[in-house]
Short mmCIF file of C-alpha atoms and ligand atoms in Angstrom, two decimals:
data_model
loop_
_atom_site.label_atom_id
_atom_site.label_comp_id
_atom_site.label_asym_id
_atom_site.label_seq_id
_atom_site.Cartn_x
_atom_site.Cartn_y
_atom_site.Cartn_z
CA MET A 1108 2.79 18.85 23.86
CA SER A 1109 4.14 18.80 20.40
CA PHE A 1110 2.15 20.16 17.58
CA TRP A 1111 2.83 19.52 13.47
CA LYS A 1112 0.72 22.47 12.29
CA GLU A 1113 0.12 24.64 15.33
CA GLU A 1114 -1.69 27.42 13.87
CA VAL A 1115 -4.14 24.49 12.41
CA GLU A 1116 -4.74 22.47 15.33
CA LEU A 1117 -5.11 25.33 17.75
CA MET A 1118 -7.19 27.48 15.44
CA GLU A 1119 -10.15 29.22 16.88
CA ARG A 1120 -13.39 27.34 15.89
CA SER A 1121 -15.12 30.42 13.98
CA GLN A 1122 -11.93 30.67 11.88
CA LEU A 1123 -11.62 27.09 11.32
CA GLU A 1124 -15.37 26.93 10.21
CA SER A 1125 -14.87 29.98 7.79
CA LEU A 1126 -12.05 27.92 6.39
CA GLN A 1127 -14.24 24.70 5.91
CA LEU A 1128 -17.05 26.99 4.25
CA ASP A 1129 -14.48 28.02 1.94
CA ARG A 1130 -12.74 24.65 1.31
CA LEU A 1131 -16.59 23.35 1.02
CA ARG A 1132 -17.69 25.62 -1.71
CA ARG A 1133 -14.30 24.21 -3.53
CA THR A 1134 -15.04 20.90 -2.93
CA LEU A 1135 -18.63 20.92 -4.42
CA VAL A 1136 -17.04 22.48 -7.27
CA GLN A 1137 -14.39 19.84 -7.82
CA ALA A 1138 -17.05 16.89 -7.11
CA GLN A 1139 -19.07 18.42 -10.06
CA LYS A 1140 -16.48 17.44 -12.36
CA ALA A 1141 -17.30 14.04 -11.54
CA PRO A 1142 -19.82 12.21 -13.45
CA HIS A 1143 -21.66 10.97 -10.62
CA TYR A 1144 -22.05 14.18 -8.29
CA ARG A 1145 -22.97 16.27 -12.11
CA ARG A 1146 -26.00 14.31 -12.48
CA VAL A 1147 -26.92 14.08 -9.08
CA PHE A 1148 -26.60 17.71 -8.74
CA GLN A 1149 -28.39 18.25 -11.94
CA GLU A 1150 -31.52 16.45 -10.95
CA LYS A 1151 -31.86 18.16 -7.43
CA ARG A 1152 -30.88 21.72 -8.87
CA LEU A 1153 -27.99 22.20 -6.64
CA THR A 1154 -25.24 24.61 -7.14
CA PRO A 1155 -21.73 25.07 -5.56
CA ASP A 1156 -22.93 29.09 -5.19
CA SER A 1157 -25.82 28.25 -3.34
CA ILE A 1158 -23.90 27.52 -0.12
CA ARG A 1159 -24.00 30.35 2.21
CA SER A 1160 -22.76 28.71 5.29
CA LEU A 1161 -22.04 25.39 6.25
CA ALA A 1162 -25.33 24.48 7.74
CA ASP A 1163 -26.47 24.85 4.29
CA LEU A 1164 -24.88 21.50 3.60
CA ALA A 1165 -27.98 19.58 4.89
CA ASP A 1166 -29.71 20.44 1.73
CA TRP A 1167 -27.16 18.23 -0.05
CA PRO A 1168 -27.77 14.66 -0.69
CA PHE A 1169 -25.52 12.22 1.27
CA THR A 1170 -23.38 9.48 -0.77
CA THR A 1171 -23.62 6.04 0.28
CA LYS A 1172 -21.48 2.62 -0.35
CA GLU A 1173 -24.04 1.52 -2.79
CA ASP A 1174 -23.78 4.61 -4.69
CA LEU A 1175 -19.52 3.94 -4.80
CA ARG A 1176 -20.42 0.41 -6.11
CA SER A 1177 -23.37 1.21 -8.20
CA GLY A 1178 -21.44 2.03 -11.43
CA PRO A 1179 -18.05 2.07 -12.68
CA PRO A 1180 -15.20 3.54 -10.28
CA GLU A 1181 -14.72 6.39 -12.65
CA ASP A 1182 -18.11 7.77 -11.87
CA PHE A 1183 -16.55 9.13 -9.04
CA LEU A 1184 -13.25 10.54 -10.65
CA ALA A 1185 -13.01 13.95 -10.93
CA VAL A 1186 -9.64 14.84 -12.33
CA PRO A 1187 -8.40 13.48 -15.85
CA GLN A 1188 -7.17 9.93 -15.57
CA ASP A 1189 -3.27 11.03 -16.09
CA GLN A 1190 -3.53 13.35 -13.01
CA VAL A 1191 -4.23 10.06 -11.19
CA VAL A 1192 -0.81 8.77 -9.23
CA ARG A 1193 -2.85 5.85 -7.15
CA LEU A 1194 -5.33 3.71 -6.65
CA HIS A 1195 -6.33 1.99 -3.56
CA VAL A 1196 -8.92 -0.34 -2.95
CA SER A 1197 -11.03 -0.85 0.14
CA SER A 1198 -10.61 -3.88 2.47
CA GLY A 1199 -14.29 -5.00 1.36
CA THR A 1200 -14.83 -6.12 4.65
CA THR A 1201 -18.88 -5.77 4.57
CA GLY A 1202 -19.12 -6.59 0.42
CA THR A 1203 -17.81 -5.31 -2.97
CA PRO A 1204 -14.20 -3.16 -2.52
CA THR A 1205 -14.54 -0.07 -3.71
CA ALA A 1206 -11.68 1.90 -5.57
CA ILE A 1207 -10.43 5.31 -4.52
CA TYR A 1208 -8.12 7.37 -6.56
CA HIS A 1209 -5.58 9.78 -5.51
CA THR A 1210 -3.63 12.54 -7.17
CA GLN A 1211 -0.13 13.73 -6.20
CA SER A 1212 -2.00 16.69 -4.18
CA ASP A 1213 -3.98 13.97 -2.35
CA LEU A 1214 -1.30 12.17 -1.05
CA LYS A 1215 0.67 14.92 0.15
CA GLY A 1216 -1.85 15.87 2.13
CA TRP A 1217 -2.55 12.29 3.45
CA ALA A 1218 0.93 11.92 4.43
CA ASP A 1219 0.93 15.49 5.89
CA LEU A 1220 -2.46 14.44 8.00
CA VAL A 1221 -0.68 11.30 9.43
CA ALA A 1222 2.68 13.03 9.96
CA ARG A 1223 0.26 15.35 12.16
CA CYS A 1224 -1.36 12.40 14.00
CA LEU A 1225 1.83 11.05 14.93
CA CYS A 1226 3.69 14.15 16.12
CA MET A 1227 0.44 14.93 18.35
CA VAL A 1228 1.13 11.67 19.98
CA GLY A 1229 4.80 12.16 20.80
CA VAL A 1230 6.63 10.17 17.76
CA THR A 1231 9.82 12.08 16.94
CA PRO A 1232 12.60 11.94 14.25
CA ALA A 1233 14.65 9.69 17.04
CA ASP A 1234 11.94 7.04 16.83
CA VAL A 1235 12.51 3.81 15.30
CA PHE A 1236 8.54 2.94 13.62
CA GLN A 1237 7.97 -0.80 12.94
CA ASN A 1238 5.09 -0.83 10.49
CA MET A 1239 3.45 -3.90 10.65
CA VAL A 1240 0.31 -3.94 8.77
CA GLY A 1241 -0.12 -4.87 5.14
CA TYR A 1242 1.62 -2.77 2.39
CA GLY A 1243 -0.76 -3.14 -0.88
CA LEU A 1244 -4.27 -2.06 -1.41
CA PHE A 1245 -4.95 -1.71 2.16
CA THR A 1246 -4.74 1.86 3.08
CA GLY A 1247 -2.99 1.21 6.40
CA GLY A 1248 0.43 0.24 5.36
CA LEU A 1249 1.34 2.98 2.71
CA GLY A 1250 -0.59 5.47 4.78
CA LEU A 1251 1.42 5.55 7.88
CA HIS A 1252 4.60 4.43 6.12
CA TYR A 1253 4.66 7.90 4.38
CA GLY A 1254 3.28 9.77 7.13
CA ALA A 1255 5.82 8.55 9.47
CA GLU A 1256 8.91 9.27 6.93
CA LEU A 1257 7.51 12.94 6.18
CA LEU A 1258 8.01 13.28 10.11
CA GLY A 1259 11.48 12.32 9.95
CA ALA A 1260 11.34 8.58 12.06
CA THR A 1261 13.11 5.61 10.99
CA VAL A 1262 10.34 3.56 9.21
CA ILE A 1263 10.83 -0.35 9.17
CA PRO A 1264 8.18 -1.35 6.34
CA ALA A 1265 7.97 -4.78 8.19
CA GLY A 1266 4.54 -5.45 7.00
CA THR A 1267 2.16 -8.45 8.33
CA GLY A 1268 3.19 -11.89 9.74
CA ASN A 1269 5.88 -13.85 10.68
CA SER A 1270 5.98 -12.92 14.44
CA ARG A 1271 9.47 -14.47 15.38
CA ARG A 1272 10.80 -11.94 12.60
CA GLN A 1273 8.88 -8.97 14.13
CA ILE A 1274 10.09 -9.71 17.45
CA ASN A 1275 13.53 -10.01 16.35
CA LEU A 1276 13.44 -6.54 14.24
CA MET A 1277 12.02 -4.83 17.56
CA LYS A 1278 14.69 -6.05 19.28
CA GLN A 1279 17.88 -5.46 16.93
CA PHE A 1280 16.85 -2.09 15.52
CA LYS A 1281 15.39 -1.13 18.98
CA THR A 1282 11.90 -0.33 17.51
CA THR A 1283 10.20 2.50 19.72
CA VAL A 1284 7.03 2.74 17.73
CA ILE A 1285 4.89 0.15 16.22
CA HIS A 1286 1.81 0.37 13.86
CA ILE A 1287 0.13 -2.67 14.39
CA ILE A 1288 -4.23 -3.87 14.18
CA PRO A 1289 -5.36 -4.30 17.77
CA SER A 1290 -6.25 -8.13 17.39
CA TYR A 1291 -2.77 -8.88 16.30
CA ALA A 1292 -1.29 -6.96 19.17
CA LEU A 1293 -3.30 -9.01 21.39
CA THR A 1294 -1.99 -12.75 19.64
CA LEU A 1295 1.39 -11.07 19.72
CA ILE A 1296 1.91 -10.77 23.46
CA GLU A 1297 1.55 -14.95 23.43
CA LYS A 1298 3.99 -15.44 21.03
CA MET A 1299 6.51 -12.76 22.49
CA ALA A 1300 6.05 -15.26 26.15
CA GLU A 1301 6.79 -18.25 23.47
CA ALA A 1302 9.54 -16.58 22.36
CA ARG A 1303 10.47 -15.55 25.96
CA VAL A 1304 10.80 -12.57 25.08
CA ASP A 1305 9.82 -9.85 27.87
CA PRO A 1306 8.75 -6.80 26.20
CA HIS A 1307 9.36 -4.44 29.36
CA ARG A 1308 12.77 -5.99 29.55
CA ASP A 1309 13.94 -6.76 26.14
CA LEU A 1310 12.21 -4.00 24.05
CA HIS A 1311 12.03 -0.19 23.78
CA LEU A 1312 8.83 0.37 22.82
CA ARG A 1313 6.84 3.32 23.76
CA ILE A 1314 4.09 4.11 21.54
CA ALA A 1315 1.75 1.69 19.54
CA VAL A 1316 -0.67 3.25 16.80
CA VAL A 1317 -3.54 1.02 16.77
CA GLY A 1318 -6.83 1.22 14.48
CA ALA A 1319 -8.43 -0.35 11.41
CA GLU A 1320 -11.10 -2.34 13.48
CA PRO A 1321 -12.98 -1.79 16.42
CA HIS A 1322 -11.64 -2.31 19.59
CA SER A 1323 -12.70 -2.34 23.18
CA GLU A 1324 -11.15 0.10 25.76
CA GLY A 1325 -10.31 -3.00 27.84
CA ALA A 1326 -8.79 -4.25 24.77
CA ARG A 1327 -6.22 -1.15 24.58
CA ARG A 1328 -5.57 -1.43 28.25
CA ARG A 1329 -4.39 -4.86 27.82
CA ILE A 1330 -2.10 -4.11 25.07
CA GLU A 1331 -0.58 -1.01 26.94
CA GLU A 1332 0.33 -3.23 30.22
CA ALA A 1333 1.46 -6.13 28.17
CA TYR A 1334 4.26 -3.89 26.25
CA GLY A 1335 4.20 -1.22 28.25
CA LEU A 1336 3.59 1.67 25.82
CA LEU A 1337 0.83 4.30 25.09
CA ALA A 1338 -1.33 2.90 22.51
CA ALA A 1339 -3.06 5.84 20.34
CA ASN A 1340 -6.32 5.16 18.63
CA CYS A 1341 -6.05 5.51 14.81
CA TYR A 1342 -9.42 6.17 12.83
CA GLY A 1343 -9.72 6.28 9.11
CA LEU A 1344 -11.22 5.03 6.19
CA SER A 1345 -9.99 4.38 2.35
CA GLU A 1346 -12.57 6.53 1.06
CA MET A 1347 -11.64 9.28 3.29
CA ASN A 1348 -7.76 8.55 2.19
CA GLY A 1349 -7.07 5.87 4.51
CA PRO A 1350 -5.70 6.23 8.50
CA GLY A 1351 -4.98 9.59 9.58
CA VAL A 1352 -8.74 10.93 9.79
CA ALA A 1353 -9.23 11.06 13.53
CA PHE A 1354 -6.53 10.25 16.05
CA GLU A 1355 -5.72 10.56 19.99
CA CYS A 1356 -3.90 12.93 21.36
CA PRO A 1357 -1.85 11.81 24.92
CA TYR A 1358 -4.82 12.38 26.87
CA GLN A 1359 -6.84 9.68 25.49
CA THR A 1360 -10.24 11.33 25.77
CA GLY A 1361 -11.32 10.64 21.98
CA LEU A 1362 -10.07 11.17 18.97
CA HIS A 1363 -9.31 14.54 17.55
CA LEU A 1364 -10.92 14.61 14.15
CA TRP A 1365 -9.10 17.00 11.69
CA GLU A 1366 -11.97 19.52 10.58
CA ASP A 1367 -9.55 21.41 8.10
CA HIS A 1368 -9.89 18.19 5.90
CA TYR A 1369 -13.14 17.16 6.68
CA ILE A 1370 -16.54 18.07 7.69
CA LEU A 1371 -18.10 15.84 10.25
CA GLU A 1372 -21.80 15.27 10.85
CA ILE A 1373 -23.70 12.49 13.10
CA VAL A 1374 -26.96 11.45 12.22
CA ASP A 1375 -29.58 9.02 13.12
CA PRO A 1376 -28.33 5.95 10.93
CA LYS A 1377 -32.90 5.47 10.10
CA THR A 1378 -34.20 8.96 10.34
CA LEU A 1379 -30.72 10.70 9.13
CA GLU A 1380 -31.58 13.85 11.09
CA PRO A 1381 -28.45 15.43 12.78
CA LEU A 1382 -27.59 14.09 16.51
CA PRO A 1383 -26.56 16.48 19.25
CA PRO A 1384 -22.54 15.55 20.88
CA GLY A 1385 -22.91 12.90 23.18
CA GLN A 1386 -25.15 10.77 21.16
CA VAL A 1387 -24.14 7.80 19.24
CA GLY A 1388 -25.00 7.99 15.40
CA GLU A 1389 -23.59 7.55 11.95
CA VAL A 1390 -20.76 9.38 11.31
CA VAL A 1391 -21.06 11.17 7.89
CA LEU A 1392 -17.89 13.08 6.37
CA THR A 1393 -17.39 15.39 3.54
CA THR A 1394 -13.89 15.90 2.02
CA LEU A 1395 -12.18 19.41 1.93
CA CYS A 1396 -9.12 18.52 0.54
CA ARG A 1397 -9.45 15.45 -1.86
CA GLU A 1398 -8.62 16.23 -5.53
CA ALA A 1399 -9.17 12.81 -7.33
CA MET A 1400 -12.14 11.67 -5.49
CA PRO A 1401 -14.22 14.29 -3.42
CA LEU A 1402 -16.84 12.73 -1.27
CA ILE A 1403 -19.89 14.57 0.04
CA ARG A 1404 -21.80 13.66 3.24
CA TYR A 1405 -20.13 10.31 3.19
CA ARG A 1406 -22.18 7.94 5.00
CA THR A 1407 -19.30 5.62 6.61
CA ARG A 1408 -21.61 3.10 8.65
CA ASP A 1409 -19.48 3.79 11.68
CA LEU A 1410 -21.16 4.33 14.75
CA ALA A 1411 -19.82 7.13 17.37
CA MET A 1412 -20.66 10.28 19.13
CA ILE A 1413 -18.78 13.55 19.52
CA MET A 1414 -17.24 14.18 22.97
CA PRO A 1415 -19.04 17.33 24.07
CA GLU A 1416 -16.41 18.73 26.63
CA PRO A 1417 -13.27 20.35 24.95
CA CYS A 1418 -9.91 18.56 24.97
CA PRO A 1419 -7.17 19.71 27.68
CA CYS A 1420 -4.70 19.36 25.02
CA GLY A 1421 -6.33 22.73 23.88
CA ARG A 1422 -6.70 21.52 20.20
CA THR A 1423 -10.00 23.07 18.70
CA HIS A 1424 -10.77 19.86 16.44
CA ARG A 1425 -13.65 18.07 17.76
CA ARG A 1426 -13.09 14.65 18.96
CA LEU A 1427 -15.15 11.24 18.08
CA SER A 1428 -15.36 8.79 20.70
CA ARG A 1429 -14.14 5.11 20.12
CA ILE A 1430 -15.87 3.67 17.45
CA GLN A 1431 -18.84 1.34 18.77
CA GLY A 1432 -19.42 -0.98 15.70
CA ARG A 1433 -20.90 -0.31 12.46
CA THR A 1434 -24.10 -0.31 11.55
CA ASP A 1435 -24.07 -3.65 9.54
CA ASP A 1436 -21.92 -5.10 12.11
CA MET A 1437 -25.45 -5.64 14.18
CA LEU A 1438 -26.49 -8.99 15.11
CA ILE A 1439 -30.34 -9.79 15.57
CA LEU A 1440 -30.78 -12.67 18.02
CA LYS A 1441 -34.23 -13.17 19.66
CA GLY A 1442 -35.28 -9.83 18.57
CA VAL A 1443 -32.56 -8.44 20.46
CA ASN A 1444 -29.84 -6.02 18.65
CA ILE A 1445 -26.57 -6.71 19.61
CA PHE A 1446 -23.30 -5.38 18.65
CA PRO A 1447 -20.21 -7.57 18.73
CA MET A 1448 -18.36 -4.72 20.43
CA GLN A 1449 -20.46 -5.16 23.56
CA ILE A 1450 -19.40 -8.56 23.97
CA GLU A 1451 -15.91 -7.61 23.47
CA ARG A 1452 -16.12 -4.96 26.17
CA VAL A 1453 -17.53 -7.59 28.58
CA LEU A 1454 -14.71 -10.08 28.09
CA MET A 1455 -11.68 -7.82 28.04
CA ASP A 1456 -12.82 -7.03 31.47
CA LEU A 1457 -12.76 -10.33 33.04
CA PRO A 1458 -9.23 -11.71 33.34
CA GLU A 1459 -10.32 -15.46 33.12
CA ALA A 1460 -11.12 -14.51 29.45
CA GLY A 1461 -8.06 -14.37 27.02
CA SER A 1462 -7.87 -11.89 24.13
CA ASN A 1463 -8.95 -13.82 21.47
CA TYR A 1464 -12.37 -15.05 20.97
CA LEU A 1465 -15.32 -15.98 18.58
CA ILE A 1466 -18.99 -15.69 18.07
CA PHE A 1467 -21.07 -18.57 16.32
CA LEU A 1468 -24.48 -18.00 15.53
CA ASP A 1469 -26.72 -21.04 14.72
CA LYS A 1470 -29.62 -22.41 14.56
CA ASP A 1471 -31.18 -25.03 16.94
CA GLY A 1472 -34.34 -25.92 15.58
CA PRO A 1473 -36.14 -22.36 15.16
CA LEU A 1474 -34.42 -20.65 17.79
CA ASP A 1475 -31.07 -18.68 17.24
CA VAL A 1476 -28.17 -20.02 19.41
CA MET A 1477 -25.24 -17.68 19.84
CA THR A 1478 -21.77 -19.49 20.91
CA ILE A 1479 -19.12 -17.85 22.06
CA GLN A 1480 -15.61 -19.69 22.20
CA VAL A 1481 -13.03 -17.69 24.33
CA GLU A 1482 -9.32 -18.51 24.80
CA MET A 1483 -8.63 -19.02 28.57
CA GLY A 1484 -6.94 -16.12 30.55
CA PRO A 1485 -3.58 -16.60 32.59
CA PRO A 1486 -5.27 -17.06 35.86
CA LEU A 1487 -7.48 -19.96 34.53
CA LEU A 1488 -4.37 -21.92 33.37
CA ASP A 1489 -3.13 -22.77 36.81
CA GLN A 1490 -6.44 -23.79 38.35
CA GLY A 1491 -8.22 -27.11 38.13
CA PRO A 1492 -10.06 -28.47 35.60
CA ASP A 1493 -13.41 -28.12 37.73
CA GLU A 1494 -12.89 -24.15 37.64
CA ILE A 1495 -13.24 -24.04 34.01
CA PRO A 1496 -17.05 -24.71 34.05
CA ARG A 1497 -17.23 -22.18 36.66
CA ALA A 1498 -15.77 -19.70 34.90
CA ALA A 1499 -17.61 -20.37 31.82
CA ALA A 1500 -20.84 -19.68 33.92
CA ARG A 1501 -19.14 -16.31 35.48
CA ILE A 1502 -18.55 -15.01 31.76
CA ALA A 1503 -21.99 -16.15 30.68
CA GLN A 1504 -23.68 -14.22 33.33
CA HIS A 1505 -21.81 -11.11 32.67
CA LEU A 1506 -22.45 -11.05 28.84
CA ARG A 1507 -26.24 -11.89 30.03
CA ASP A 1508 -26.13 -8.55 32.12
CA GLU A 1509 -24.86 -6.59 28.97
CA ILE A 1510 -26.75 -8.42 25.77
CA LEU A 1511 -29.56 -9.66 27.73
CA ILE A 1512 -29.64 -12.87 26.12
CA SER A 1513 -27.46 -16.09 27.54
CA PRO A 1514 -25.18 -17.40 25.13
CA ARG A 1515 -22.99 -20.48 25.50
CA VAL A 1516 -19.53 -19.82 26.43
CA GLN A 1517 -16.88 -22.44 25.84
CA LEU A 1518 -13.49 -22.05 27.09
CA VAL A 1519 -10.78 -23.36 24.76
CA GLU A 1520 -7.03 -23.60 25.23
CA PRO A 1521 -4.86 -20.56 24.20
CA GLY A 1522 -3.63 -20.64 20.60
CA THR A 1523 -6.74 -22.80 19.46
CA LEU A 1524 -8.88 -20.03 17.83
CA PRO A 1525 -7.89 -18.67 14.53
CA ALA A 1526 -5.32 -15.64 14.72
CA SER A 1527 -5.44 -12.86 12.48
CA GLU A 1528 -2.94 -10.67 11.11
CA GLY A 1529 -5.05 -8.35 9.69
CA LYS A 1530 -8.59 -7.15 10.40
CA ALA A 1531 -9.91 -10.06 12.87
CA VAL A 1532 -12.96 -11.79 11.82
CA ARG A 1533 -15.02 -12.30 15.22
CA VAL A 1534 -18.51 -13.41 13.84
CA LEU A 1535 -19.46 -16.63 11.80
CA ASP A 1536 -23.14 -16.59 11.18
CA ARG A 1537 -23.97 -20.12 10.14
CA ARG A 1538 -27.50 -19.75 10.41
CA GLY A 1539 -29.19 -21.01 7.34
CA THR A 1540 -25.69 -22.13 5.79
CA GLY A 1541 -26.04 -26.02 7.28
CA LEU A 1542 -22.43 -25.44 8.32
CA ASP A 1543 -23.23 -25.74 12.00
P1 LIG B 1781 -13.28 -1.56 4.84
O1 LIG B 1781 -14.64 -0.69 5.15
O2 LIG B 1781 -13.44 -2.63 3.76
O3 LIG B 1781 -13.03 -2.68 6.16
P2 LIG B 1781 -11.19 -0.02 5.06
O4 LIG B 1781 -9.71 -0.34 5.10
O5 LIG B 1781 -11.03 1.60 4.41
O6 LIG B 1781 -12.31 -0.65 4.66
O7 LIG B 1781 -11.38 0.56 6.59
C1 LIG B 1781 -12.19 1.21 7.16
C2 LIG B 1781 -13.16 1.03 8.26
O8 LIG B 1781 -12.44 0.13 9.11
C3 LIG B 1781 -13.64 2.09 9.29
O9 LIG B 1781 -14.95 2.60 8.42
C4 LIG B 1781 -14.04 1.28 10.41
O10 LIG B 1781 -14.90 0.48 10.28
C5 LIG B 1781 -12.94 0.15 10.50
N1 LIG B 1781 -11.98 1.17 11.36
C6 LIG B 1781 -10.85 1.76 10.90
N2 LIG B 1781 -10.18 2.53 12.19
C7 LIG B 1781 -10.63 2.15 12.91
C8 LIG B 1781 -10.75 2.24 14.70
N3 LIG B 1781 -9.60 3.01 14.77
N4 LIG B 1781 -11.78 2.07 15.65
C9 LIG B 1781 -12.53 1.07 15.00
N5 LIG B 1781 -12.95 0.94 13.54
C10 LIG B 1781 -12.07 1.33 12.64
ZN1 LIG B 1782 -6.22 16.25 22.71
#
């Protein structure tokens, strides 16, 4: 087992918590320099020196995405502009993108955390690291790039797209580690087959860092089997730096969230009351080391739980479960709440279902109708046409058991559905648009 900062990764809980308290006080002092927090803290008559224990954080207000969007971005800036060295913008998956500022020290801390994650999963300076995600405003590209360089790996800044070129780079430079968005990793499996490249025989891959979008355990297994590697789940969000907030160790039993850099809370998204380990709720994070833009009790809208048992690797930083979706991903159909991830979980466990799928929501008169187009999985490709409707009915039945409503399932030829290179769009809601 390799450690990047052993003394921090194995730090006793009591010591870790006193480090958090110390850093929390400093963070609140720093946050007060930003106009938004200065205003809010004054209104609520809160002063950083009133914090006596970590539990006192519960008296402080949450920060929401709407807060970030409600005024000019500088409202959250806690340092003079001349100390800012980089600006990132979140992908805007769910609305207006938000701006995130970084100082030199922020970037250093972020790269160090990413290096810690990579080291934990077994990446070494001898590895060739092909970074196959977007460079630019999206934090995935530069975030992993600098972390992998700091670790000492040989970094290929491949960026997204051009699958043939990506495969050629892997072959030519004997790439051993890839950073890739899971939906693209699934699409690339087919591209490899078209290029007659067998990853087990022709490539040298041993680790994939996958993240940036929700994906199921079944999707991970498909990636691991197809490429013959270990796929480690990487979680992060621009508001907290970007990737590297939480990451899986080789035991793959949840993602260690680096508690020397963040305070983790899980709350009920409706009542905002805290939830115990083992119960799924909204992930709320407080930065402990960010200088340019500290965020207090930031509501991520991501749904996950804290894994109750300790991890066999010995790290004391608590683990988050796989992200189950976002609060704003929830679909309401015929009065039933459905998360797209429930649908993916079912599909990825059925070999007849391929790896690319798209969920359509339409109106049929007053009724909501869900249609799921799924590319056919390998076992169906050698079967006669009679088998296709039977397989569609079987898939629909499995889905019904999980989501309690009956979707229409249409099996389509592999390669028919749009393949994204960035975060996949899995749901097209055409209710009320007149597009159906
Ligand atoms: P946006 O919120 O606009 O997509 P970001 O690029 O900052 O902006 O993406 C962060 C979000 O991506 C997270 O809040 C989460 O919803 C999702 N995400 C990141 N990593 C993972 C992961 N490993 N599993 C599931 N979702 C993830
Ligand atoms: Zn572990």
